[in-house]
Short mmCIF file of N, CA, C and O in Angstrom, two decimals:
data_model
loop_
_atom_site.label_atom_id
_atom_site.label_comp_id
_atom_site.label_asym_id
_atom_site.label_seq_id
_atom_site.Cartn_x
_atom_site.Cartn_y
_atom_site.Cartn_z
N MET A 1 -12.08 5.92 38.67
CA MET A 1 -11.29 7.23 38.52
C MET A 1 -10.92 7.40 37.51
O MET A 1 -10.94 8.36 36.70
N VAL A 2 -9.97 6.67 36.78
CA VAL A 2 -9.44 6.81 35.30
C VAL A 2 -10.49 6.72 34.59
O VAL A 2 -10.90 7.64 33.36
N ARG A 3 -11.66 5.81 34.61
CA ARG A 3 -12.83 6.05 33.82
C ARG A 3 -13.55 7.11 33.69
O ARG A 3 -13.94 7.68 32.70
N ASP A 4 -13.63 7.78 34.92
CA ASP A 4 -14.44 9.06 35.16
C ASP A 4 -13.69 10.32 34.34
O ASP A 4 -14.13 11.11 33.79
N PHE A 5 -12.24 10.18 34.41
CA PHE A 5 -11.52 11.10 33.54
C PHE A 5 -11.63 10.99 32.10
O PHE A 5 -11.97 12.09 31.67
N PHE A 6 -11.58 9.84 31.80
CA PHE A 6 -11.59 9.60 30.45
C PHE A 6 -12.97 9.94 29.66
O PHE A 6 -13.21 10.73 28.87
N GLU A 7 -14.10 9.68 30.68
CA GLU A 7 -15.24 9.96 30.10
C GLU A 7 -15.58 11.64 29.97
O GLU A 7 -16.17 11.95 29.30
N ASP A 8 -14.87 12.09 31.17
CA ASP A 8 -15.39 13.47 31.18
C ASP A 8 -14.59 14.22 30.01
O ASP A 8 -14.75 15.37 29.43
N TYR A 9 -13.11 13.79 29.83
CA TYR A 9 -12.34 14.37 28.55
C TYR A 9 -12.94 14.16 27.37
O TYR A 9 -13.05 15.18 26.63
N VAL A 10 -13.63 13.07 27.14
CA VAL A 10 -14.19 12.62 25.86
C VAL A 10 -15.43 13.68 25.62
O VAL A 10 -15.74 14.18 24.62
N ARG A 11 -16.19 13.79 26.59
CA ARG A 11 -17.52 14.87 26.64
C ARG A 11 -17.07 16.11 26.43
O ARG A 11 -17.81 16.93 25.68
N SER A 12 -15.81 16.57 27.07
CA SER A 12 -15.54 18.11 27.14
C SER A 12 -14.57 18.46 25.64
O SER A 12 -14.28 19.53 25.21
N SER A 13 -14.01 17.26 25.27
CA SER A 13 -12.89 17.50 24.10
C SER A 13 -13.56 17.96 22.91
O SER A 13 -14.38 17.43 22.41
N GLU A 14 -12.89 18.62 22.19
CA GLU A 14 -13.32 19.21 20.89
C GLU A 14 -12.00 18.48 20.12
O GLU A 14 -11.67 19.24 18.92
N HIS A 15 -11.27 17.80 20.56
CA HIS A 15 -10.14 16.84 19.83
C HIS A 15 -10.52 15.85 19.19
O HIS A 15 -11.64 14.94 19.65
N LEU A 16 -10.02 15.28 18.10
CA LEU A 16 -10.07 13.97 17.52
C LEU A 16 -9.61 12.86 18.39
O LEU A 16 -8.36 13.20 18.82
N MET A 17 -10.38 11.94 18.94
CA MET A 17 -9.62 10.94 19.76
C MET A 17 -9.02 9.62 18.99
O MET A 17 -8.02 9.62 19.33
N ASN A 18 -9.69 9.76 17.60
CA ASN A 18 -9.04 8.40 16.87
C ASN A 18 -9.14 8.67 15.64
O ASN A 18 -10.22 8.87 15.18
N LEU A 19 -8.09 8.22 14.76
CA LEU A 19 -8.30 8.34 13.16
C LEU A 19 -8.06 6.93 12.67
O LEU A 19 -7.08 6.25 13.26
N THR A 20 -8.91 6.39 12.08
CA THR A 20 -8.86 5.15 11.07
C THR A 20 -8.52 5.29 9.78
O THR A 20 -9.38 5.98 9.21
N ILE A 21 -7.44 4.84 9.44
CA ILE A 21 -6.88 5.06 7.77
C ILE A 21 -6.92 3.56 7.35
O ILE A 21 -6.04 2.53 7.83
N GLU A 22 -7.59 3.30 6.37
CA GLU A 22 -7.75 2.17 5.45
C GLU A 22 -6.72 2.34 4.42
O GLU A 22 -6.79 3.02 3.51
N ILE A 23 -5.25 1.68 4.48
CA ILE A 23 -4.40 1.89 3.73
C ILE A 23 -4.21 0.98 2.51
O ILE A 23 -3.53 1.27 1.55
N THR A 24 -5.24 0.01 2.48
CA THR A 24 -5.28 -0.97 1.38
C THR A 24 -6.61 -1.61 1.26
O THR A 24 -7.07 -1.87 2.21
N SER A 25 -6.96 -1.93 0.29
CA SER A 25 -8.04 -2.89 -0.06
C SER A 25 -7.48 -4.31 -0.29
O SER A 25 -8.37 -5.20 -0.27
N ILE A 26 -6.55 -4.49 -0.45
CA ILE A 26 -5.71 -5.77 -0.98
C ILE A 26 -5.55 -6.64 0.38
O ILE A 26 -5.15 -6.22 1.36
N CYS A 27 -5.89 -8.10 0.03
CA CYS A 27 -5.77 -8.99 1.34
C CYS A 27 -5.54 -10.27 0.70
O CYS A 27 -6.00 -10.73 -0.32
N ASN A 28 -4.58 -10.98 1.38
CA ASN A 28 -3.96 -12.18 0.82
C ASN A 28 -4.88 -13.67 1.44
O ASN A 28 -4.54 -14.43 1.45
N LEU A 29 -5.74 -12.96 2.26
CA LEU A 29 -6.68 -14.13 2.98
C LEU A 29 -8.07 -13.89 2.56
O LEU A 29 -8.60 -13.31 1.85
N LYS A 30 -8.82 -14.93 2.85
CA LYS A 30 -10.27 -15.05 2.40
C LYS A 30 -11.17 -15.47 3.86
O LYS A 30 -11.91 -16.35 3.87
N CYS A 31 -11.05 -14.63 5.00
CA CYS A 31 -11.72 -15.05 6.15
C CYS A 31 -13.22 -14.75 5.86
O CYS A 31 -13.94 -13.87 5.39
N SER A 32 -13.75 -15.86 6.39
CA SER A 32 -15.45 -15.79 6.42
C SER A 32 -16.02 -14.38 6.95
O SER A 32 -17.50 -14.08 6.35
N HIS A 33 -15.57 -14.10 7.94
CA HIS A 33 -16.00 -12.99 8.70
C HIS A 33 -15.69 -11.36 8.18
O HIS A 33 -16.41 -10.31 8.60
N CYS A 34 -15.07 -11.34 7.24
CA CYS A 34 -14.27 -10.16 6.91
C CYS A 34 -15.23 -9.38 5.76
O CYS A 34 -15.82 -10.09 4.92
N TYR A 35 -15.36 -8.18 5.92
CA TYR A 35 -16.03 -7.33 4.75
C TYR A 35 -15.34 -7.21 3.54
O TYR A 35 -15.66 -6.85 2.54
N VAL A 36 -13.84 -7.32 3.43
CA VAL A 36 -13.00 -7.54 2.16
C VAL A 36 -13.09 -8.83 1.45
O VAL A 36 -12.88 -9.83 1.93
N ASP A 37 -13.91 -8.59 0.37
CA ASP A 37 -13.95 -9.82 -0.37
C ASP A 37 -14.38 -9.36 -1.91
O ASP A 37 -14.07 -8.36 -2.33
N ASP A 38 -14.34 -10.47 -2.77
CA ASP A 38 -14.51 -10.14 -4.19
C ASP A 38 -15.63 -9.45 -4.49
O ASP A 38 -15.72 -8.96 -5.94
N ARG A 39 -16.63 -9.37 -3.72
CA ARG A 39 -17.87 -8.51 -4.12
C ARG A 39 -17.78 -6.98 -4.35
O ARG A 39 -18.41 -6.27 -4.73
N HIS A 40 -16.54 -6.40 -3.62
CA HIS A 40 -16.08 -5.10 -3.55
C HIS A 40 -15.03 -5.06 -4.51
O HIS A 40 -14.36 -3.87 -4.59
N ALA A 41 -14.63 -5.94 -5.54
CA ALA A 41 -13.31 -5.78 -6.37
C ALA A 41 -13.34 -4.70 -7.32
O ALA A 41 -12.43 -3.80 -7.43
N SER A 42 -14.71 -4.17 -7.57
CA SER A 42 -14.59 -3.12 -8.66
C SER A 42 -14.30 -1.96 -8.01
O SER A 42 -13.88 -0.91 -8.65
N SER A 43 -14.78 -1.69 -6.75
CA SER A 43 -14.35 -0.54 -5.99
C SER A 43 -13.06 -0.46 -5.11
O SER A 43 -12.65 0.32 -4.64
N ARG A 44 -12.17 -1.22 -5.40
CA ARG A 44 -10.85 -1.48 -4.84
C ARG A 44 -10.01 -0.32 -5.33
O ARG A 44 -10.01 -0.03 -6.44
N PHE A 45 -9.10 -0.01 -4.26
CA PHE A 45 -8.34 1.20 -4.48
C PHE A 45 -6.97 0.73 -4.68
O PHE A 45 -5.83 1.60 -4.99
N GLU A 46 -6.75 -0.44 -3.99
CA GLU A 46 -5.70 -1.02 -3.99
C GLU A 46 -4.61 -0.45 -2.67
O GLU A 46 -4.67 -0.97 -1.83
N TYR A 47 -3.81 0.32 -2.93
CA TYR A 47 -3.11 0.99 -2.21
C TYR A 47 -3.08 2.62 -2.05
O TYR A 47 -3.30 3.28 -3.10
N LEU A 48 -3.34 2.99 -0.67
CA LEU A 48 -3.58 4.16 -0.56
C LEU A 48 -2.28 5.24 -0.92
O LEU A 48 -1.36 4.53 -0.01
N ASP A 49 -2.21 6.24 -1.59
CA ASP A 49 -0.69 6.73 -1.49
C ASP A 49 -0.21 7.24 -0.55
O ASP A 49 -0.84 7.82 0.37
N ILE A 50 1.06 7.00 -0.25
CA ILE A 50 1.66 7.31 0.96
C ILE A 50 1.94 8.98 1.08
O ILE A 50 1.79 9.54 2.51
N GLY A 51 1.80 9.56 0.19
CA GLY A 51 1.58 11.04 0.14
C GLY A 51 0.44 11.55 0.77
O GLY A 51 0.38 12.52 1.62
N ILE A 52 -0.61 10.80 0.41
CA ILE A 52 -1.87 11.38 0.87
C ILE A 52 -2.02 10.80 2.44
O ILE A 52 -2.76 11.36 3.38
N ILE A 53 -1.45 9.69 2.70
CA ILE A 53 -1.23 9.05 4.00
C ILE A 53 -0.67 10.12 5.21
O ILE A 53 -1.21 10.61 6.00
N LYS A 54 0.44 10.51 4.95
CA LYS A 54 1.08 11.50 5.30
C LYS A 54 0.44 12.90 5.63
O LYS A 54 0.43 13.36 6.59
N LYS A 55 -0.35 13.09 4.71
CA LYS A 55 -1.01 14.39 4.58
C LYS A 55 -2.34 14.40 5.73
O LYS A 55 -2.54 15.19 6.41
N VAL A 56 -2.74 12.93 5.46
CA VAL A 56 -3.61 12.88 6.68
C VAL A 56 -3.40 12.79 8.00
O VAL A 56 -4.11 13.25 9.20
N VAL A 57 -2.20 12.01 8.20
CA VAL A 57 -1.59 12.13 9.51
C VAL A 57 -1.40 13.35 10.11
O VAL A 57 -1.40 13.87 11.33
N ASN A 58 -0.84 14.39 9.14
CA ASN A 58 -0.43 15.52 9.71
C ASN A 58 -1.71 16.38 9.89
O ASN A 58 -1.77 17.33 11.03
N GLU A 59 -2.71 16.37 9.22
CA GLU A 59 -3.88 16.69 9.72
C GLU A 59 -4.51 16.37 11.04
O GLU A 59 -5.07 17.21 11.95
N ALA A 60 -4.34 14.97 11.29
CA ALA A 60 -4.63 14.53 12.48
C ALA A 60 -4.17 14.95 13.49
O ALA A 60 -4.65 15.29 14.46
N LEU A 61 -2.68 15.37 13.18
CA LEU A 61 -2.02 15.96 14.22
C LEU A 61 -2.31 17.46 14.84
O LEU A 61 -2.58 17.84 15.64
N ASP A 62 -2.66 18.33 13.69
CA ASP A 62 -3.43 19.88 13.86
C ASP A 62 -4.66 19.36 14.53
O ASP A 62 -4.98 20.44 15.26
N LEU A 63 -5.50 18.09 14.41
CA LEU A 63 -6.77 18.37 15.31
C LEU A 63 -6.39 17.69 16.45
O LEU A 63 -7.55 17.24 17.36
N GLN A 64 -5.03 17.47 17.10
CA GLN A 64 -4.93 16.94 18.30
C GLN A 64 -5.41 15.45 18.49
O GLN A 64 -5.83 15.19 19.66
N ALA A 65 -5.14 14.65 17.47
CA ALA A 65 -6.02 13.29 17.78
C ALA A 65 -5.14 12.53 18.65
O ALA A 65 -3.73 12.85 18.85
N VAL A 66 -5.40 11.60 19.22
CA VAL A 66 -4.75 10.83 20.20
C VAL A 66 -3.96 9.41 19.83
O VAL A 66 -2.93 9.29 19.98
N THR A 67 -4.94 9.02 18.85
CA THR A 67 -4.46 7.58 18.33
C THR A 67 -4.83 7.47 16.55
O THR A 67 -5.69 8.03 16.37
N ILE A 68 -3.89 6.65 16.17
CA ILE A 68 -4.29 6.48 14.70
C ILE A 68 -4.28 4.92 14.57
O ILE A 68 -3.12 4.03 14.96
N THR A 69 -5.23 4.30 14.01
CA THR A 69 -5.30 3.06 13.96
C THR A 69 -5.59 2.57 12.10
O THR A 69 -5.99 3.42 11.53
N ILE A 70 -4.42 1.77 11.79
CA ILE A 70 -4.17 1.28 10.53
C ILE A 70 -4.98 0.17 10.08
O ILE A 70 -4.56 -0.92 11.17
N THR A 71 -5.64 0.14 9.00
CA THR A 71 -6.56 -0.91 8.65
C THR A 71 -6.34 -1.21 7.21
O THR A 71 -5.41 -0.53 6.55
N GLY A 72 -7.16 -2.21 6.65
CA GLY A 72 -7.33 -2.56 5.15
C GLY A 72 -8.46 -3.33 4.84
O GLY A 72 -9.43 -3.32 5.89
N GLY A 73 -8.27 -3.93 4.05
CA GLY A 73 -7.48 -5.13 3.63
C GLY A 73 -6.63 -5.66 4.75
O GLY A 73 -6.69 -5.44 6.14
N GLU A 74 -5.54 -6.05 4.19
CA GLU A 74 -4.34 -6.25 5.28
C GLU A 74 -3.30 -5.35 5.15
O GLU A 74 -2.62 -5.21 4.16
N PRO A 75 -3.10 -4.58 6.12
CA PRO A 75 -2.16 -3.30 6.14
C PRO A 75 -0.78 -3.73 5.58
O PRO A 75 -0.15 -2.95 5.15
N LEU A 76 -0.48 -5.21 6.24
CA LEU A 76 0.91 -5.74 5.94
C LEU A 76 1.32 -5.81 4.37
O LEU A 76 2.27 -5.72 3.91
N MET A 77 0.23 -5.65 3.56
CA MET A 77 0.56 -6.04 2.15
C MET A 77 0.55 -4.59 1.46
O MET A 77 1.04 -4.48 0.33
N HIS A 78 0.56 -3.14 1.92
CA HIS A 78 0.85 -2.17 1.72
C HIS A 78 2.31 -2.19 1.43
O HIS A 78 3.25 -2.53 2.34
N PRO A 79 2.87 -1.70 0.20
CA PRO A 79 4.51 -1.81 0.01
C PRO A 79 5.20 -0.70 0.86
O PRO A 79 6.51 -0.84 1.05
N ASP A 80 4.52 0.38 1.29
CA ASP A 80 5.19 1.26 2.57
C ASP A 80 4.77 1.12 3.64
O ASP A 80 4.74 2.03 4.37
N PHE A 81 4.50 0.09 4.01
CA PHE A 81 3.67 -0.34 5.33
C PHE A 81 4.86 0.23 6.64
O PHE A 81 4.22 1.03 7.36
N LEU A 82 6.02 -0.14 6.79
CA LEU A 82 7.08 0.01 7.67
C LEU A 82 7.36 1.82 7.60
O LEU A 82 7.38 2.09 8.66
N GLU A 83 7.28 2.27 6.63
CA GLU A 83 7.34 3.78 6.55
C GLU A 83 6.14 4.44 7.12
O GLU A 83 6.42 5.44 7.50
N ILE A 84 5.01 3.89 6.72
CA ILE A 84 4.06 4.60 7.33
C ILE A 84 3.86 4.55 8.91
O ILE A 84 3.51 5.44 9.46
N VAL A 85 3.98 3.26 9.26
CA VAL A 85 4.13 3.13 10.79
C VAL A 85 5.14 3.87 11.50
O VAL A 85 4.87 4.47 12.47
N SER A 86 6.41 4.16 10.74
CA SER A 86 7.49 4.92 11.39
C SER A 86 7.03 6.32 11.12
O SER A 86 7.29 6.89 12.24
N TYR A 87 6.32 6.86 10.34
CA TYR A 87 6.02 8.13 10.18
C TYR A 87 5.06 8.48 11.21
O TYR A 87 4.98 9.50 11.91
N ILE A 88 4.07 7.49 11.60
CA ILE A 88 2.98 7.68 12.29
C ILE A 88 3.51 7.75 13.68
O ILE A 88 3.26 8.69 14.61
N LYS A 89 4.70 6.68 14.12
CA LYS A 89 5.25 6.82 15.37
C LYS A 89 6.21 8.17 15.60
O LYS A 89 6.33 8.72 16.77
N ASP A 90 6.75 8.61 14.43
CA ASP A 90 7.67 9.74 14.70
C ASP A 90 6.86 11.24 14.93
O ASP A 90 7.42 12.10 15.44
N LYS A 91 5.68 11.04 14.24
CA LYS A 91 4.73 12.42 14.57
C LYS A 91 4.17 12.19 16.24
O LYS A 91 3.49 13.27 16.63
N GLY A 92 4.44 10.97 16.86
CA GLY A 92 4.10 10.98 18.43
C GLY A 92 2.60 10.28 18.60
O GLY A 92 2.30 10.58 19.81
N PHE A 93 2.45 9.76 17.73
CA PHE A 93 1.06 8.90 17.86
C PHE A 93 1.32 7.64 18.44
O PHE A 93 2.17 6.95 18.18
N ASP A 94 0.12 7.30 19.20
CA ASP A 94 -0.13 5.62 19.49
C ASP A 94 -0.72 5.27 18.17
O ASP A 94 -1.40 5.91 17.52
N ASN A 95 -0.26 4.17 17.90
CA ASN A 95 -1.22 3.34 16.85
C ASN A 95 -1.52 1.93 16.93
O ASN A 95 -0.92 1.26 17.58
N GLY A 96 -2.74 1.52 16.50
CA GLY A 96 -3.24 0.10 16.86
C GLY A 96 -3.35 -0.55 15.54
O GLY A 96 -3.64 -0.13 14.48
#
């Protein structure tokens, strides 16, 4: 029943269901399964500016997004991580 409702909502919705934001390319681990490694070092952006992140979150709100997922590298390495999570929560999003 819930699944049917969700599938119908997704098919009929013009809303953004999920936004994934890669807030950093920095990682302090070297997981063998991860796509973030030294091969991509020249294209690293290090940290996405918090102003840009807030702008994207606001645009997601306008698009009636349901959830925002924060990813990276290692998101906890972003110097403004707690402020980012707080901002997303204050806007009413679920985040994963």
